Short mmCIF file of C-alpha atoms and ligand atoms in Angstrom, two decimals:
data_model
loop_
_atom_site.label_atom_id
_atom_site.label_comp_id
_atom_site.label_asym_id
_atom_site.label_seq_id
_atom_site.Cartn_x
_atom_site.Cartn_y
_atom_site.Cartn_z
CA MET A 1 -47.07 -22.26 -6.95
CA SER A 2 -46.53 -25.43 -4.59
CA ARG A 3 -48.89 -25.91 -2.24
CA LEU A 4 -47.37 -25.31 1.62
CA ILE A 5 -48.04 -27.29 3.98
CA VAL A 6 -47.78 -26.09 7.78
CA ILE A 7 -46.91 -28.68 10.66
CA SER A 8 -46.81 -26.71 14.08
CA ASN A 9 -47.91 -28.59 17.28
CA ARG A 10 -51.26 -27.06 17.66
CA VAL A 11 -53.35 -25.15 14.95
CA SER A 12 -55.56 -22.44 14.94
CA ARG A 13 -58.77 -22.45 12.86
CA PRO A 14 -60.40 -19.49 11.51
CA ASN A 15 -62.69 -18.26 13.03
CA GLY A 16 -62.75 -15.23 12.45
CA ALA A 17 -62.72 -13.70 16.05
CA ALA A 18 -60.99 -10.41 16.54
CA ASN A 19 -58.72 -12.55 19.17
CA GLN A 20 -56.98 -14.73 16.45
CA GLY A 21 -53.07 -14.22 16.52
CA GLY A 22 -51.31 -12.45 13.66
CA LEU A 23 -49.13 -15.65 13.49
CA ALA A 24 -52.37 -17.67 12.85
CA VAL A 25 -53.71 -15.23 10.22
CA ALA A 26 -50.50 -14.90 8.50
CA LEU A 27 -50.40 -18.76 8.07
CA ALA A 28 -54.32 -18.96 7.20
CA GLN A 29 -53.26 -16.63 4.14
CA ALA A 30 -50.48 -18.33 2.72
CA LEU A 31 -52.17 -21.54 3.14
CA ARG A 32 -55.36 -20.26 1.59
CA GLU A 33 -53.97 -18.72 -1.20
CA SER A 34 -51.75 -22.32 -2.32
CA ARG A 35 -54.77 -24.46 -1.54
CA GLY A 36 -52.63 -25.87 1.25
CA ILE A 37 -53.18 -27.73 4.61
CA TRP A 38 -52.27 -26.87 7.93
CA VAL A 39 -51.22 -30.17 10.00
CA GLY A 40 -50.91 -30.57 14.02
CA TRP A 41 -52.53 -31.77 17.21
CA SER A 42 -56.24 -30.73 18.25
CA GLY A 43 -55.92 -29.69 21.87
CA GLY A 44 -57.81 -32.76 22.33
CA THR A 45 -56.92 -35.99 24.13
CA THR A 46 -58.28 -40.03 23.36
CA ASP A 47 -57.90 -42.90 25.33
CA ASN A 48 -56.24 -44.51 23.21
CA PHE A 49 -54.00 -43.42 19.93
CA THR A 50 -56.05 -44.16 16.61
CA GLY A 51 -53.93 -41.41 14.26
CA HIS A 52 -57.70 -40.61 12.76
CA ILE A 53 -57.51 -37.22 11.16
CA GLY A 54 -59.41 -34.87 11.77
CA PHE A 55 -60.41 -32.59 8.26
CA ALA A 56 -61.79 -29.31 8.60
CA ASP A 57 -62.41 -26.88 5.90
CA ASP A 58 -62.93 -23.18 7.29
CA ASP A 59 -62.84 -20.38 5.52
CA GLY A 60 -60.80 -21.74 2.77
CA VAL A 61 -57.94 -23.01 5.41
CA LYS A 62 -57.78 -26.77 5.61
CA THR A 63 -56.74 -28.41 8.84
CA ALA A 64 -55.93 -31.43 9.46
CA THR A 65 -55.64 -32.58 13.58
CA ILE A 66 -55.20 -35.55 15.91
CA ASP A 67 -55.78 -36.13 19.41
CA LEU A 68 -52.98 -37.37 22.03
CA GLU A 69 -53.24 -39.66 24.70
CA GLU A 70 -53.00 -38.48 27.93
CA GLN A 71 -49.49 -39.99 28.63
CA ASP A 72 -48.31 -37.99 24.75
CA VAL A 73 -49.51 -34.54 26.94
CA ASP A 74 -47.89 -34.96 29.71
CA GLU A 75 -44.78 -36.62 28.21
CA TYR A 76 -44.15 -34.13 24.55
CA TYR A 77 -45.90 -31.15 25.77
CA ASN A 78 -45.60 -30.26 29.68
CA GLY A 79 -42.96 -32.39 29.57
CA TYR A 80 -39.85 -32.35 26.63
CA ALA A 81 -41.18 -28.95 25.21
CA ASN A 82 -42.21 -26.76 28.05
CA LYS A 83 -39.94 -28.44 31.10
CA THR A 84 -37.12 -28.96 29.25
CA LEU A 85 -36.65 -27.30 26.19
CA TRP A 86 -38.30 -23.92 26.78
CA PRO A 87 -36.46 -23.17 30.35
CA LEU A 88 -33.20 -24.39 28.25
CA PHE A 89 -33.72 -22.52 25.33
CA HIS A 90 -34.64 -19.84 27.55
CA TYR A 91 -30.95 -19.48 29.65
CA ARG A 92 -33.17 -21.18 32.40
CA ILE A 93 -30.90 -24.42 33.22
CA ASP A 94 -32.24 -23.97 37.09
CA LEU A 95 -35.45 -24.65 36.00
CA ALA A 96 -35.31 -27.75 33.33
CA GLU A 97 -35.89 -31.24 33.57
CA TYR A 98 -34.27 -33.95 31.86
CA ALA A 99 -36.12 -36.99 31.94
CA ARG A 100 -36.05 -40.29 29.11
CA ASP A 101 -39.46 -40.13 29.99
CA PHE A 102 -39.86 -36.56 28.27
CA GLU A 103 -37.53 -37.89 25.61
CA GLY A 104 -39.37 -40.33 24.69
CA GLY A 105 -42.90 -38.74 24.41
CA TYR A 106 -41.60 -35.87 22.35
CA ASN A 107 -40.10 -38.52 19.57
CA ARG A 108 -42.66 -41.03 19.79
CA VAL A 109 -45.43 -37.40 19.64
CA ASN A 110 -43.43 -36.70 16.61
CA GLN A 111 -43.30 -39.94 15.45
CA ARG A 112 -47.29 -39.73 15.11
CA PHE A 113 -47.37 -36.28 13.41
CA ALA A 114 -44.80 -37.84 10.49
CA ASP A 115 -47.13 -40.47 10.43
CA THR A 116 -50.32 -38.41 9.94
CA ALA A 117 -49.20 -35.62 7.68
CA SER A 118 -47.05 -38.48 5.37
CA PRO A 119 -50.09 -39.57 3.31
CA LEU A 120 -51.52 -35.80 2.64
CA ILE A 121 -47.63 -35.16 1.18
CA GLU A 122 -47.34 -34.59 -2.79
CA PRO A 123 -43.88 -34.53 -4.54
CA GLU A 124 -44.18 -30.62 -5.03
CA ASP A 125 -45.12 -29.28 -1.43
CA ILE A 126 -43.17 -27.20 0.36
CA ILE A 127 -43.50 -28.46 4.00
CA TRP A 128 -42.63 -25.42 6.95
CA VAL A 129 -42.71 -26.85 10.09
CA GLN A 130 -42.56 -25.09 13.13
CA ASP A 131 -41.25 -24.27 16.37
CA TYR A 132 -39.45 -26.08 19.19
CA HIS A 133 -42.19 -28.93 20.06
CA MET A 134 -40.86 -30.00 16.47
CA ILE A 135 -37.65 -30.09 15.92
CA PRO A 136 -36.97 -34.39 14.44
CA LEU A 137 -40.10 -34.30 12.51
CA GLY A 138 -38.73 -33.20 9.15
CA GLN A 139 -36.03 -36.39 9.45
CA MET A 140 -38.97 -38.48 10.62
CA LEU A 141 -40.61 -37.26 7.36
CA ARG A 142 -37.03 -38.33 5.59
CA ASP A 143 -37.25 -41.32 6.81
CA ARG A 144 -40.54 -42.16 5.79
CA GLY A 145 -38.97 -40.59 2.12
CA HIS A 146 -40.36 -37.48 1.49
CA GLN A 147 -37.55 -35.34 -0.44
CA ASN A 148 -39.96 -32.52 -0.70
CA ARG A 149 -38.63 -28.69 0.15
CA MET A 150 -38.75 -28.72 3.66
CA GLY A 151 -37.96 -25.61 6.45
CA PHE A 152 -38.09 -24.89 10.13
CA PHE A 153 -38.66 -21.97 11.75
CA LEU A 154 -38.03 -21.42 15.65
CA HIS A 155 -39.96 -18.92 17.55
CA ILE A 156 -37.48 -18.88 20.30
CA PRO A 157 -33.96 -17.91 21.24
CA TRP A 158 -31.17 -20.72 20.48
CA PRO A 159 -29.46 -21.11 23.31
CA PRO A 160 -25.77 -20.60 24.11
CA THR A 161 -23.43 -24.09 22.97
CA ARG A 162 -22.14 -24.15 26.96
CA LEU A 163 -25.84 -24.25 27.77
CA LEU A 164 -27.08 -26.47 25.29
CA VAL A 165 -24.60 -29.22 25.88
CA SER A 166 -26.33 -29.42 29.52
CA LEU A 167 -29.56 -31.02 27.22
CA PRO A 168 -28.97 -35.34 27.13
CA HIS A 169 -28.58 -36.38 23.57
CA HIS A 170 -28.28 -32.53 22.45
CA THR A 171 -25.86 -33.90 19.23
CA LYS A 172 -28.65 -36.22 18.37
CA LEU A 173 -31.44 -33.41 18.58
CA VAL A 174 -29.49 -31.35 16.80
CA SER A 175 -28.57 -32.76 13.82
CA THR A 176 -32.06 -33.96 13.00
CA LEU A 177 -32.36 -30.13 11.63
CA PHE A 178 -29.84 -30.62 8.66
CA ALA A 179 -32.87 -32.48 7.15
CA TYR A 180 -34.31 -29.72 6.18
CA ASP A 181 -33.00 -27.65 3.73
CA VAL A 182 -34.08 -23.81 5.13
CA ILE A 183 -33.94 -23.01 8.75
CA GLY A 184 -34.72 -20.34 10.37
CA PHE A 185 -34.35 -17.65 13.45
CA HIS A 186 -35.90 -14.22 14.40
CA THR A 187 -32.18 -12.78 15.41
CA GLU A 188 -28.76 -12.69 14.04
CA GLU A 189 -27.96 -13.55 18.00
CA TRP A 190 -29.88 -16.87 18.20
CA LEU A 191 -28.61 -17.86 14.54
CA GLU A 192 -24.81 -17.41 15.52
CA SER A 193 -25.66 -19.27 19.18
CA PHE A 194 -26.48 -22.03 16.02
CA ARG A 195 -23.91 -21.15 14.13
CA HIS A 196 -21.17 -21.58 17.48
CA TYR A 197 -22.79 -24.96 18.29
CA VAL A 198 -22.40 -26.72 14.78
CA GLU A 199 -18.92 -25.68 14.76
CA ARG A 200 -18.01 -26.67 18.15
CA GLU A 201 -20.05 -29.47 18.92
CA MET A 202 -20.69 -31.55 15.02
CA GLY A 203 -17.29 -30.40 13.16
CA GLY A 204 -19.59 -28.18 10.59
CA THR A 205 -18.53 -25.52 8.67
CA VAL A 206 -20.23 -22.25 7.72
CA ASP A 207 -19.86 -20.02 4.66
CA GLY A 208 -22.52 -17.11 4.71
CA ASP A 209 -26.24 -18.53 4.87
CA PHE A 210 -24.72 -22.32 3.92
CA VAL A 211 -24.14 -24.41 7.35
CA THR A 212 -22.65 -27.83 6.40
CA VAL A 213 -22.35 -31.16 8.41
CA GLY A 214 -20.65 -34.03 6.69
CA GLY A 215 -21.69 -33.79 3.46
CA ARG A 216 -25.37 -32.50 4.27
CA THR A 217 -25.86 -28.32 3.59
CA ILE A 218 -28.57 -26.33 4.72
CA GLN A 219 -29.18 -22.15 5.09
CA ALA A 220 -29.25 -20.96 8.23
CA VAL A 221 -30.98 -17.45 8.54
CA ALA A 222 -32.42 -14.60 10.71
CA CYS A 223 -35.80 -13.54 9.91
CA PRO A 224 -37.45 -11.52 12.12
CA ILE A 225 -41.23 -12.80 12.51
CA GLY A 226 -43.72 -9.49 12.59
CA ILE A 227 -47.11 -8.43 13.53
CA ASN A 228 -49.88 -7.32 11.21
CA ALA A 229 -49.11 -3.71 11.26
CA GLU A 230 -52.19 -2.94 9.22
CA GLU A 231 -54.73 -4.83 10.77
CA PHE A 232 -53.21 -3.56 14.48
CA LYS A 233 -53.74 0.13 13.49
CA GLN A 234 -57.20 -0.40 12.28
CA ALA A 235 -57.96 -2.58 15.72
CA ALA A 236 -56.45 0.18 17.62
CA ALA A 237 -59.41 2.76 16.02
CA SER A 238 -62.05 0.12 16.09
CA ASP A 239 -65.01 1.02 18.06
CA ALA A 240 -64.24 -2.02 20.66
CA ALA A 241 -60.79 -0.13 21.14
CA VAL A 242 -62.29 3.23 21.18
CA GLU A 243 -64.74 2.73 23.67
CA MET A 244 -61.86 0.77 25.91
CA HIS A 245 -59.80 3.61 25.41
CA ARG A 246 -62.29 5.61 26.95
CA GLN A 247 -63.07 2.99 29.90
CA VAL A 248 -59.37 3.36 30.96
CA ARG A 249 -58.78 6.41 30.73
CA ALA A 250 -62.53 7.70 32.93
CA SER A 251 -60.84 4.80 35.53
CA LEU A 252 -57.43 6.92 35.97
CA GLN A 253 -58.51 10.51 36.03
CA ASP A 254 -55.58 11.76 34.50
CA ARG A 255 -53.01 9.42 35.97
CA SER A 256 -50.49 8.23 33.90
CA LEU A 257 -50.95 4.21 32.42
CA ILE A 258 -47.86 2.16 32.34
CA VAL A 259 -49.05 -1.73 30.63
CA GLY A 260 -47.26 -5.12 30.81
CA VAL A 261 -49.09 -7.58 28.65
CA ASP A 262 -47.88 -11.15 28.57
CA ARG A 263 -48.21 -14.64 28.91
CA LEU A 264 -46.78 -15.53 32.58
CA ASP A 265 -44.18 -17.30 32.39
CA TYR A 266 -40.84 -16.43 33.72
CA SER A 267 -39.38 -15.87 30.60
CA LYS A 268 -41.56 -12.47 30.67
CA GLY A 269 -39.67 -11.00 33.63
CA LEU A 270 -42.31 -10.23 35.26
CA GLU A 271 -41.16 -10.48 38.83
CA GLU A 272 -38.04 -8.46 37.95
CA ARG A 273 -41.10 -5.70 36.39
CA PHE A 274 -42.75 -5.39 39.68
CA ASN A 275 -39.08 -5.23 41.77
CA GLY A 276 -38.22 -2.90 39.57
CA TYR A 277 -41.43 -0.90 39.40
CA ALA A 278 -41.44 -0.74 43.10
CA ARG A 279 -37.97 0.42 43.31
CA PHE A 280 -39.62 3.47 41.15
CA LEU A 281 -42.11 4.29 43.74
CA LYS A 282 -39.58 4.04 46.29
CA ASP A 283 -37.02 6.55 44.31
CA HIS A 284 -39.57 9.16 43.52
CA ALA A 285 -41.81 9.22 45.64
CA GLU A 286 -43.34 12.79 43.73
CA HIS A 287 -44.98 10.12 41.30
CA HIS A 288 -46.60 8.79 43.66
CA ARG A 289 -50.56 8.84 43.31
CA ARG A 290 -49.60 10.10 39.55
CA VAL A 291 -48.97 6.80 37.52
CA VAL A 292 -50.97 2.84 37.63
CA LEU A 293 -48.98 -0.45 36.51
CA ALA A 294 -51.42 -1.93 34.76
CA GLN A 295 -50.22 -6.13 34.47
CA ILE A 296 -51.95 -7.93 32.02
CA ALA A 297 -50.86 -11.41 32.45
CA PRO A 298 -53.46 -14.83 31.61
CA PRO A 299 -52.32 -18.05 33.14
CA SER A 300 -50.65 -20.37 30.91
CA ARG A 301 -49.16 -23.78 30.66
CA GLY A 302 -50.99 -24.04 34.32
CA GLU A 303 -49.94 -28.34 34.47
CA VAL A 304 -46.52 -27.28 34.91
CA GLU A 305 -45.26 -26.80 38.36
CA SER A 306 -42.79 -23.75 37.83
CA TYR A 307 -45.54 -21.86 36.06
CA GLN A 308 -47.87 -22.45 39.70
CA GLN A 309 -45.15 -21.21 41.34
CA ILE A 310 -44.24 -17.89 39.05
CA ARG A 311 -48.28 -17.08 39.89
CA ALA A 312 -47.98 -17.58 43.60
CA THR A 313 -45.05 -15.10 43.48
CA LEU A 314 -46.75 -12.09 41.30
CA ASP A 315 -49.77 -12.74 43.92
CA SER A 316 -47.63 -12.21 46.56
CA LEU A 317 -45.35 -9.34 45.67
CA ALA A 318 -48.69 -7.61 43.64
CA GLY A 319 -50.13 -7.59 47.24
CA ARG A 320 -47.42 -6.27 49.08
CA ILE A 321 -46.31 -3.54 46.80
CA ASN A 322 -50.03 -2.50 46.78
CA GLY A 323 -49.95 -2.71 50.82
CA GLU A 324 -47.14 -0.59 50.84
CA TYR A 325 -47.94 1.60 48.34
CA SER A 326 -52.17 2.25 48.00
CA ASP A 327 -53.92 4.88 49.60
CA VAL A 328 -57.84 4.70 49.98
CA ASP A 329 -58.12 6.28 46.24
CA TRP A 330 -54.82 4.69 44.71
CA THR A 331 -53.40 1.56 43.71
CA PRO A 332 -50.39 1.64 42.20
CA ILE A 333 -50.28 -2.13 40.28
CA ARG A 334 -53.63 -3.09 38.39
CA TYR A 335 -52.94 -6.81 38.53
CA VAL A 336 -55.17 -8.31 35.83
CA ASN A 337 -55.03 -12.24 35.24
CA GLN A 338 -57.52 -12.61 32.15
CA GLY A 339 -57.04 -12.02 28.60
CA TYR A 340 -58.63 -9.55 26.16
CA PRO A 341 -59.69 -9.48 22.30
CA ARG A 342 -57.38 -7.86 20.42
CA ASP A 343 -59.12 -5.36 19.35
CA LYS A 344 -59.69 -4.06 22.89
CA LEU A 345 -56.12 -5.08 23.67
CA ALA A 346 -55.62 -2.29 21.18
CA GLY A 347 -57.27 0.10 23.57
CA ILE A 348 -55.84 -0.83 25.84
CA TYR A 349 -52.22 -0.06 24.34
CA ARG A 350 -53.14 3.18 23.17
CA SER A 351 -54.51 4.25 26.84
CA ALA A 352 -50.89 3.75 28.23
CA ARG A 353 -48.14 6.63 28.03
CA ILE A 354 -45.67 3.45 28.85
CA GLY A 355 -45.52 0.33 27.39
CA LEU A 356 -43.07 -2.06 29.70
CA VAL A 357 -41.78 -4.68 28.09
CA THR A 358 -39.06 -6.69 30.13
CA PRO A 359 -38.88 -9.70 29.05
CA LEU A 360 -35.49 -11.31 30.55
CA ARG A 361 -35.15 -13.66 27.70
CA ASP A 362 -37.59 -13.94 23.93
CA GLY A 363 -36.95 -15.00 20.84
CA MET A 364 -38.71 -11.62 19.36
CA ASN A 365 -41.50 -10.61 21.12
CA LEU A 366 -44.76 -9.60 19.71
CA VAL A 367 -46.41 -7.19 22.37
CA ALA A 368 -43.85 -4.74 21.83
CA LYS A 369 -44.83 -4.52 18.12
CA GLU A 370 -48.43 -4.10 18.68
CA TYR A 371 -47.74 -1.71 21.50
CA VAL A 372 -46.13 0.58 18.69
CA ALA A 373 -48.14 -0.21 16.19
CA ALA A 374 -51.41 0.58 18.56
CA GLN A 375 -50.24 3.89 19.34
CA ASN A 376 -51.77 7.49 18.79
CA PRO A 377 -48.97 8.94 15.59
CA ASP A 378 -50.08 12.54 17.34
CA ASP A 379 -49.75 11.75 21.16
CA PRO A 380 -47.29 8.12 20.66
CA GLY A 381 -46.70 6.72 24.40
CA VAL A 382 -42.98 5.65 25.11
CA LEU A 383 -42.01 2.05 24.08
CA ILE A 384 -39.39 0.29 27.40
CA LEU A 385 -37.78 -2.59 26.07
CA SER A 386 -35.39 -5.09 27.33
CA ARG A 387 -32.31 -5.82 25.29
CA PHE A 388 -32.43 -9.31 25.68
CA ALA A 389 -35.86 -9.70 23.79
CA GLY A 390 -34.99 -10.48 20.32
CA ALA A 391 -37.43 -7.32 18.89
CA ALA A 392 -34.58 -5.04 20.48
CA MET A 393 -32.52 -5.36 17.31
CA GLN A 394 -35.53 -4.06 15.75
CA LEU A 395 -36.99 -1.79 17.93
CA LYS A 396 -33.57 0.28 18.61
CA ASP A 397 -35.58 3.63 19.05
CA ALA A 398 -36.97 2.23 22.73
CA LEU A 399 -35.21 2.99 25.71
CA LEU A 400 -33.46 0.00 25.75
CA ILE A 401 -32.61 -1.32 29.41
CA ASN A 402 -31.56 -4.41 31.74
CA PRO A 403 -34.28 -6.18 32.70
CA TYR A 404 -32.56 -7.61 35.46
CA SER A 405 -31.73 -4.19 36.72
CA PRO A 406 -34.43 -2.30 39.04
CA GLU A 407 -32.74 0.85 39.12
CA GLU A 408 -32.14 0.66 35.27
CA MET A 409 -35.96 0.34 35.04
CA SER A 410 -36.99 2.95 37.52
CA ASP A 411 -34.57 5.64 35.58
CA ALA A 412 -36.66 4.66 32.26
CA ILE A 413 -39.76 4.64 33.51
CA ASP A 414 -38.63 8.52 35.11
CA ARG A 415 -37.15 9.42 31.59
CA ALA A 416 -40.39 7.99 29.67
CA LEU A 417 -42.79 9.86 31.76
CA ALA A 418 -41.03 13.36 31.36
CA MET A 419 -40.65 12.56 27.63
CA PRO A 420 -41.20 15.81 25.37
CA LEU A 421 -43.78 15.10 22.84
CA ASP A 422 -40.92 15.53 19.72
CA GLU A 423 -38.68 13.78 20.93
CA ARG A 424 -41.71 10.56 21.39
CA LYS A 425 -43.12 10.89 18.05
CA ARG A 426 -39.50 11.02 16.25
CA ARG A 427 -38.66 7.39 18.69
CA TRP A 428 -42.30 6.17 17.71
CA ARG A 429 -41.91 7.13 13.60
CA ALA A 430 -38.78 5.10 13.48
CA MET A 431 -39.98 2.24 15.77
CA MET A 432 -43.35 2.16 13.45
CA ASP A 433 -41.13 2.24 10.05
CA SER A 434 -39.68 -0.77 11.18
CA VAL A 435 -43.09 -2.37 12.46
CA GLU A 436 -44.51 -1.59 9.34
CA GLN A 437 -41.92 -2.77 6.91
CA GLN A 438 -41.24 -5.98 8.07
CA ASP A 439 -44.79 -6.79 8.89
CA ILE A 440 -45.83 -10.39 8.90
CA SER A 441 -46.63 -11.19 5.37
CA TRP A 442 -42.82 -10.24 5.00
CA TRP A 443 -41.75 -12.63 7.49
CA ARG A 444 -43.93 -14.86 5.83
CA SER A 445 -42.87 -14.61 2.25
CA ALA A 446 -39.01 -13.87 2.99
CA PHE A 447 -39.00 -17.15 4.70
CA THR A 448 -41.03 -18.83 2.07
CA ASP A 449 -39.48 -17.81 -0.42
CA ARG A 450 -35.80 -18.87 0.27
CA LEU A 451 -37.13 -22.16 0.57
CA ALA A 452 -39.35 -22.69 -3.04
CA ALA A 453 -35.89 -21.11 -4.42
CA THR A 454 -33.93 -23.88 -3.32
CA ARG A 455 -34.73 -26.54 -5.41
CA GLN A 456 -36.63 -24.40 -8.69
CA GLU A 457 -39.16 -26.90 -10.27
CA GLU A 458 -37.43 -29.08 -12.44
CA PRO A 459 -38.91 -27.57 -15.67
CA GLU A 460 -41.58 -29.90 -17.60
CA ALA A 461 -39.24 -32.10 -20.42
CA GLU A 462 -39.25 -31.61 -23.20
CA PRO A 463 -41.19 -34.19 -25.43
CA GLU A 464 -38.92 -36.71 -27.41
CA PRO A 465 -39.67 -35.55 -31.35
CA ALA A 466 -41.21 -38.60 -32.82
CA THR A 467 -38.98 -41.21 -35.01
CA GLU A 468 -40.20 -43.12 -37.62
P1 ADQ B 501 -45.28 -16.07 23.04
O1 ADQ B 501 -43.91 -16.23 24.42
O2 ADQ B 501 -46.34 -16.18 23.47
O3 ADQ B 501 -44.43 -16.09 21.70
P2 ADQ B 501 -45.41 -13.05 22.07
O4 ADQ B 501 -44.25 -12.98 21.01
O5 ADQ B 501 -45.44 -12.11 22.76
O6 ADQ B 501 -45.01 -13.97 23.52
O7 ADQ B 501 -46.81 -13.77 21.85
C1 ADQ B 501 -47.85 -13.14 22.72
C2 ADQ B 501 -49.09 -12.64 22.11
O8 ADQ B 501 -49.53 -12.98 22.80
C3 ADQ B 501 -49.42 -11.58 21.37
O9 ADQ B 501 -49.92 -11.22 20.53
C4 ADQ B 501 -49.92 -10.39 22.29
O10 ADQ B 501 -50.97 -10.07 22.12
C5 ADQ B 501 -50.69 -11.72 22.51
N1 ADQ B 501 -51.49 -11.85 23.91
C6 ADQ B 501 -50.56 -11.65 25.58
N2 ADQ B 501 -51.53 -11.36 26.44
C7 ADQ B 501 -52.71 -11.44 25.99
C8 ADQ B 501 -53.83 -11.17 26.65
N3 ADQ B 501 -54.17 -10.47 28.04
N4 ADQ B 501 -55.04 -11.23 26.40
C9 ADQ B 501 -55.38 -11.17 24.59
N5 ADQ B 501 -53.68 -11.48 24.17
C10 ADQ B 501 -52.76 -11.32 24.45
C11 ADQ B 501 -43.71 -17.06 20.92
C12 ADQ B 501 -42.00 -16.47 21.33
C13 ADQ B 501 -41.96 -15.25 21.38
C14 ADQ B 501 -42.55 -14.57 20.01
C15 ADQ B 501 -43.79 -15.48 19.32
C16 ADQ B 501 -43.70 -15.39 17.79
O11 ADQ B 501 -42.12 -16.67 22.75
O12 ADQ B 501 -40.69 -14.41 21.57
O13 ADQ B 501 -42.73 -13.31 19.23
O14 ADQ B 501 -43.89 -16.94 19.44
O15 ADQ B 501 -42.46 -15.45 17.21
#
């Protein structure tokens, strides 16, 4: 088995904590099995970049991390990654900022990651680069002479060509993807957008999974990420989850809980969700005092202005809706800005009659799958899911809605609250089958097996017969 080298912006060192995300656990498992290395940013800063690599070995997982300068973090992470690519790739060119400093910082930091990873790479290693922070890294490693099998996975949507062309030097960026052997997207929709760009803007050709530009052919595939369904099912039955479930139910006094769990990010459609819920309260006075929306949204990327704005908007919107509808013993929205360990989160999901997952655009959305996995099979809740989340391609038995339409959201909440048990069970079973079959291990193997097969390892040459 070839050794796997994972390179991503942030490295999650295994700490046995219940709050370790599914992706971190899956990658750690693959690294452990192949005795690989995980390379990336430590999350820390230094006055002057030294290139010093911090090595660690936790629970059989080797990590190699570097500190970056403040300017690197500003230009590469807060700048090009989160002010330029994130909004653009989520179809929000109104929020995208194009600045030469950002682009320069992005390339500089990617060169730093290439310098860091380069001496660690051996010829038979398989290299797997993660996400939009590191698009050009593969090309930079090729420039340093590495012939290895290299893959790239994009965790966010690929935007339509007409939006992507607004990015200065877009072709230069996209052409670096052709340094990889396999590139992966969550859904056929993102893959189609990528192919369209390549055909229209680069004169490329597509033949099934193979995409050719100039003399270079790579594979571009759709490979939807999953969750660790088994672990999540167990988390939902853990003591911590059961206790959380008890606490939440006691606080509700027979009211139905609607839950939303998201990083505080404009792509998650939180403002539209609050407006949809307000519409439901307006349309359905008979449900007043009977429902509570708990929106759990830990702040993220607080240094970026658009994130400060969304926070302020939501604070005032939640206040306004609660002000309009609350009574002394009922508050329609519980808005919580904190994270929870995964077992407690599973308990919250399980307490909720409705999972309200309504991003305006999302590469996949793991919360939708976690909500499904945490349900009680004998009395499952209903998932209301945005048709613009990648997860909608797999979870077709959710109530699929347009998150921009408050009426659709209002109707779906009403329908979910009235849904008979046999329909809830039927829909949940179909979704759970998908969540269990295409779980995180399936995703990881589907991608790495394909990458490993791109160039079979050369069989050992037979020794020449000795001549007398
Ligand atoms: P994210 O945008 O971060 O991921 P998502 O897929 O929903 O979005 O994952 C969020 C994760 O954070 C989930 O595992 C969730 O449980 C956790 N989380 C959120 N709020 C939490 C809270 N309050 N407490 C504890 N945990 C919380 C990006 C892309 C997605 C894609 C993933 C993986 O934007 O589209 O699905 O990568 O590829």
